[in-house]
Amino acid sequence: MSLSKHINPDQLMQQASDNNALHNHRHRLHSSTDHHTASPYGARYGTTPIPKFRIPSKGIDSRAAYQLIHDELELDGSPGLNLASFVHTWMPEEANKLMMENISKNLIDQDEYPMTQVLHTRCVSILADLWHAPNTHNAIGTATTGSSEAIQLGGLAMKRIWQEKRKAAGKSIHEPGPNIVMGSNAQVALEKFARYFEVECRLVPVSKESHYRLDPKKAMDYVDENTIGVYVILGSTYTGHYEPVQEMSDLLDEYEKQTGHSVPIHVDGASGAFIAPFATPKHVWDFKLPRVVSINTSGHKFGLAYVGVGWVVWRSKELLPKDLIFELHYLGSIEYSFSLNFSRPAHPIIAQYFNFVHLGFEGYRAVALDDLKNARLLSRALENSGLFEVLSDVHRPVNQGLVGSALEALDPESPETYEPGLPVVSFRFSDNYRAQNPDVQQKWVQTLLRAKGWIVPNYELAPDLQDIEILRVVVRENLTAVMVDRLVADIMEVVEDLAKSDTPAHALSALTARGTSEHHQGKLQKGDGSKSNGTYAKPC
């Protein structure tokens, strides 16, 4: 008797229930539990099953509710082993306490919570100073939910300034309309700005020669008088490479001399704006360049705060058009708002300020240096195995041609010795491994590592390079050298096992994801969204 290839797990569970097993009921249900959640502690707490997708007619005890939801969430992956995400997952107990003490505060209520607003302003000033704004008193900025919102605001300001210039010159703002230039490796938030706010998105192809990031010289082929700005990414989501902000700025300076058209730069420093100032302070990318008008970052990435806080800062108030700032006569005071939403929790901003005070410059530098050191450790181990090619470059010396005493003079502990970038390791099977094992799919590594607890994504590179798949590890503060050692051992075991044709792992070609009906309840399915143009839209 052959096994069925289309076994329905919901139907199996329904048939296995006491009632159906006893009375031999064979009718089908859409859910094994009729879309109810039954707590394993139901007898202890005296609770009955509650519906999953409609509000129950009668609530349950708070302890029972906690236990039920707590146990369901145990099925999530471990945040500490989630190497796919840039988002920070740990803060000291004192920070947790501060956040809980202020969990109910709304940042927008400036009159009710004036000290919270003072801390917000301090954070903006600290970032403006860190990024070398000409005058921190004249810089302006705001907290956001994350870099995605911050990017929208930076783009909106550039669009509005372009519109004002066009109107002043008596030119149309509709024909042919505004455009914005970015590399095809851009994170999806950048493309969202273009689509949501009706700006033509001009994607510059990336290549191996451009280090999988924006090539400024190619970008100039996409710039014209209707370009509202160029998004330059300080830390590509794919490989961690910094895009060359200074080179892009120099080319735009020359373009302005030749044409009279001034095209600004917004730096997407979602991750890099909290790494570069501390690890490689000599690297020029920020407000030191007059063409950089605004910078965004994520406090909840290498800003080391919990998820929910981002920042955008303009080098001067003149670069944030006044009609984007709303004056509100609300709750007994006059307040000002220039964000995409109104209410937002105050505790993530408090957590960010806690980090500034607690860590200081030296503390942030120590964390960044440790992250980069561990990224270099992992990169070299993978390359030395012969099984992988590493696409990221943070472990490669800046001057690779040095030999002898000049090479020995380099400080192996200094990040200035190496190519600047994020503590990210992107790698793929080596040519030799693929040639010897043509039937082994790289995506199996992701699946088998997940079985060991590690979350390491496998995905395609940007458009024009989408045939290349990479595995990527984000080295955050919690990924210590001891954990890197364990990760390397697990990766080697998995990959070597895949190469042996007599192992169960080799049969992964037949493996597919199987879910219950709840996976489809209220969720968007394939084809429900617009077709992807290839820009990065994976978890980050």
PDB file of N, CA and C in Angstrom, residues 121 124 133-141 157 161 164 293 313-325 338:
ATOM      1  N   THR A 121      13.799  65.321  21.893  1.00  0.00           N
ATOM      2  CA  THR A 121      14.601  66.390  21.294  1.00  0.00           C
ATOM      3  C   THR A 121      16.083  66.159  21.524  1.00  0.00           C
ATOM      4  N   VAL A 124      17.372  63.642  18.969  1.00  0.00           N
ATOM      5  CA  VAL A 124      17.565  64.242  17.647  1.00  0.00           C
ATOM      6  C   VAL A 124      18.863  65.043  17.617  1.00  0.00           C
ATOM      7  N   ALA A 133      26.181  67.404  11.584  1.00  0.00           N
ATOM      8  CA  ALA A 133      25.373  68.508  11.064  1.00  0.00           C
ATOM      9  C   ALA A 133      26.125  69.813  11.311  1.00  0.00           C
ATOM     10  N   PRO A 134      26.108  70.742  10.357  1.00  0.00           N
ATOM     11  CA  PRO A 134      26.871  71.991  10.515  1.00  0.00           C
ATOM     12  C   PRO A 134      26.523  72.750  11.785  1.00  0.00           C
ATOM     13  N   ASN A 135      25.252  72.709  12.146  1.00  0.00           N
ATOM     14  CA  ASN A 135      24.789  73.405  13.350  1.00  0.00           C
ATOM     15  C   ASN A 135      23.667  72.576  13.963  1.00  0.00           C
ATOM     16  N   THR A 136      23.942  71.938  15.080  1.00  0.00           N
ATOM     17  CA  THR A 136      22.935  71.048  15.677  1.00  0.00           C
ATOM     18  C   THR A 136      21.694  71.810  16.119  1.00  0.00           C
ATOM     19  N   HIS A 137      21.841  73.117  16.383  1.00  0.00           N
ATOM     20  CA  HIS A 137      20.668  73.912  16.776  1.00  0.00           C
ATOM     21  C   HIS A 137      19.758  74.166  15.583  1.00  0.00           C
ATOM     22  N   ASN A 138      20.328  74.115  14.382  1.00  0.00           N
ATOM     23  CA  ASN A 138      19.536  74.371  13.179  1.00  0.00           C
ATOM     24  C   ASN A 138      19.049  73.083  12.521  1.00  0.00           C
ATOM     25  N   ALA A 139      19.610  71.954  12.946  1.00  0.00           N
ATOM     26  CA  ALA A 139      19.140  70.665  12.419  1.00  0.00           C
ATOM     27  C   ALA A 139      17.760  70.372  12.989  1.00  0.00           C
ATOM     28  N   ILE A 140      17.014  69.552  12.276  1.00  0.00           N
ATOM     29  CA  ILE A 140      15.662  69.209  12.701  1.00  0.00           C
ATOM     30  C   ILE A 140      15.412  67.737  12.389  1.00  0.00           C
ATOM     31  N   GLY A 141      14.627  67.085  13.217  1.00  0.00           N
ATOM     32  CA  GLY A 141      14.368  65.674  12.988  1.00  0.00           C
ATOM     33  C   GLY A 141      13.242  65.177  13.859  1.00  0.00           C
ATOM     34  N   ALA A 157      10.171  65.236   1.633  1.00  0.00           N
ATOM     35  CA  ALA A 157      10.796  66.555   1.707  1.00  0.00           C
ATOM     36  C   ALA A 157      11.523  66.880   0.400  1.00  0.00           C
ATOM     37  N   ILE A 161      10.483  70.002  -2.215  1.00  0.00           N
ATOM     38  CA  ILE A 161      11.452  71.030  -2.613  1.00  0.00           C
ATOM     39  C   ILE A 161      11.583  71.067  -4.136  1.00  0.00           C
ATOM     40  N   GLU A 164       8.575  72.874  -5.537  1.00  0.00           N
ATOM     41  CA  GLU A 164       8.646  74.327  -5.336  1.00  0.00           C
ATOM     42  C   GLU A 164       9.600  74.970  -6.342  1.00  0.00           C
ATOM     43  N   VAL A 293      21.291  65.873   2.405  1.00  0.00           N
ATOM     44  CA  VAL A 293      20.301  66.750   3.037  1.00  0.00           C
ATOM     45  C   VAL A 293      19.588  66.088   4.204  1.00  0.00           C
ATOM     46  N   VAL A 313      16.748  62.800  10.281  1.00  0.00           N
ATOM     47  CA  VAL A 313      17.306  64.103  10.636  1.00  0.00           C
ATOM     48  C   VAL A 313      17.670  64.843   9.353  1.00  0.00           C
ATOM     49  N   TRP A 314      17.263  66.128   9.278  1.00  0.00           N
ATOM     50  CA  TRP A 314      17.657  67.007   8.174  1.00  0.00           C
ATOM     51  C   TRP A 314      18.790  67.915   8.642  1.00  0.00           C
ATOM     52  N   ARG A 315      19.726  68.208   7.745  1.00  0.00           N
ATOM     53  CA  ARG A 315      20.903  68.993   8.132  1.00  0.00           C
ATOM     54  C   ARG A 315      20.532  70.400   8.570  1.00  0.00           C
ATOM     55  N   SER A 316      19.401  70.944   8.069  1.00  0.00           N
ATOM     56  CA  SER A 316      18.941  72.270   8.495  1.00  0.00           C
ATOM     57  C   SER A 316      17.438  72.369   8.294  1.00  0.00           C
ATOM     58  N   LYS A 317      16.808  73.288   9.010  1.00  0.00           N
ATOM     59  CA  LYS A 317      15.354  73.430   8.967  1.00  0.00           C
ATOM     60  C   LYS A 317      14.855  73.801   7.581  1.00  0.00           C
ATOM     61  N   GLU A 318      15.679  74.496   6.799  1.00  0.00           N
ATOM     62  CA  GLU A 318      15.246  74.937   5.470  1.00  0.00           C
ATOM     63  C   GLU A 318      14.981  73.757   4.539  1.00  0.00           C
ATOM     64  N   LEU A 319      15.516  72.593   4.858  1.00  0.00           N
ATOM     65  CA  LEU A 319      15.382  71.422   3.990  1.00  0.00           C
ATOM     66  C   LEU A 319      14.154  70.580   4.321  1.00  0.00           C
ATOM     67  N   LEU A 320      13.417  71.003   5.351  1.00  0.00           N
ATOM     68  CA  LEU A 320      12.131  70.371   5.662  1.00  0.00           C
ATOM     69  C   LEU A 320      11.040  71.404   5.399  1.00  0.00           C
ATOM     70  N   PRO A 321      10.375  71.327   4.243  1.00  0.00           N
ATOM     71  CA  PRO A 321       9.374  72.335   3.874  1.00  0.00           C
ATOM     72  C   PRO A 321       8.314  72.514   4.961  1.00  0.00           C
ATOM     73  N   LYS A 322       7.962  73.783   5.202  1.00  0.00           N
ATOM     74  CA  LYS A 322       7.030  74.093   6.287  1.00  0.00           C
ATOM     75  C   LYS A 322       5.662  73.461   6.095  1.00  0.00           C
ATOM     76  N   ASP A 323       5.234  73.273   4.819  1.00  0.00           N
ATOM     77  CA  ASP A 323       3.891  72.727   4.640  1.00  0.00           C
ATOM     78  C   ASP A 323       3.830  71.225   4.917  1.00  0.00           C
ATOM     79  N   LEU A 324       4.966  70.620   5.277  1.00  0.00           N
ATOM     80  CA  LEU A 324       4.944  69.237   5.752  1.00  0.00           C
ATOM     81  C   LEU A 324       4.859  69.170   7.274  1.00  0.00           C
ATOM     82  N   ILE A 325       4.970  70.348   7.916  1.00  0.00           N
ATOM     83  CA  ILE A 325       4.890  70.409   9.374  1.00  0.00           C
ATOM     84  C   ILE A 325       3.508  70.933   9.758  1.00  0.00           C
ATOM     85  N   PHE A 338       5.330  66.210  12.168  1.00  0.00           N
ATOM     86  CA  PHE A 338       5.678  65.913  10.776  1.00  0.00           C
ATOM     87  C   PHE A 338       6.049  64.431  10.678  1.00  0.00           C
TER      88      PHE A 338
END
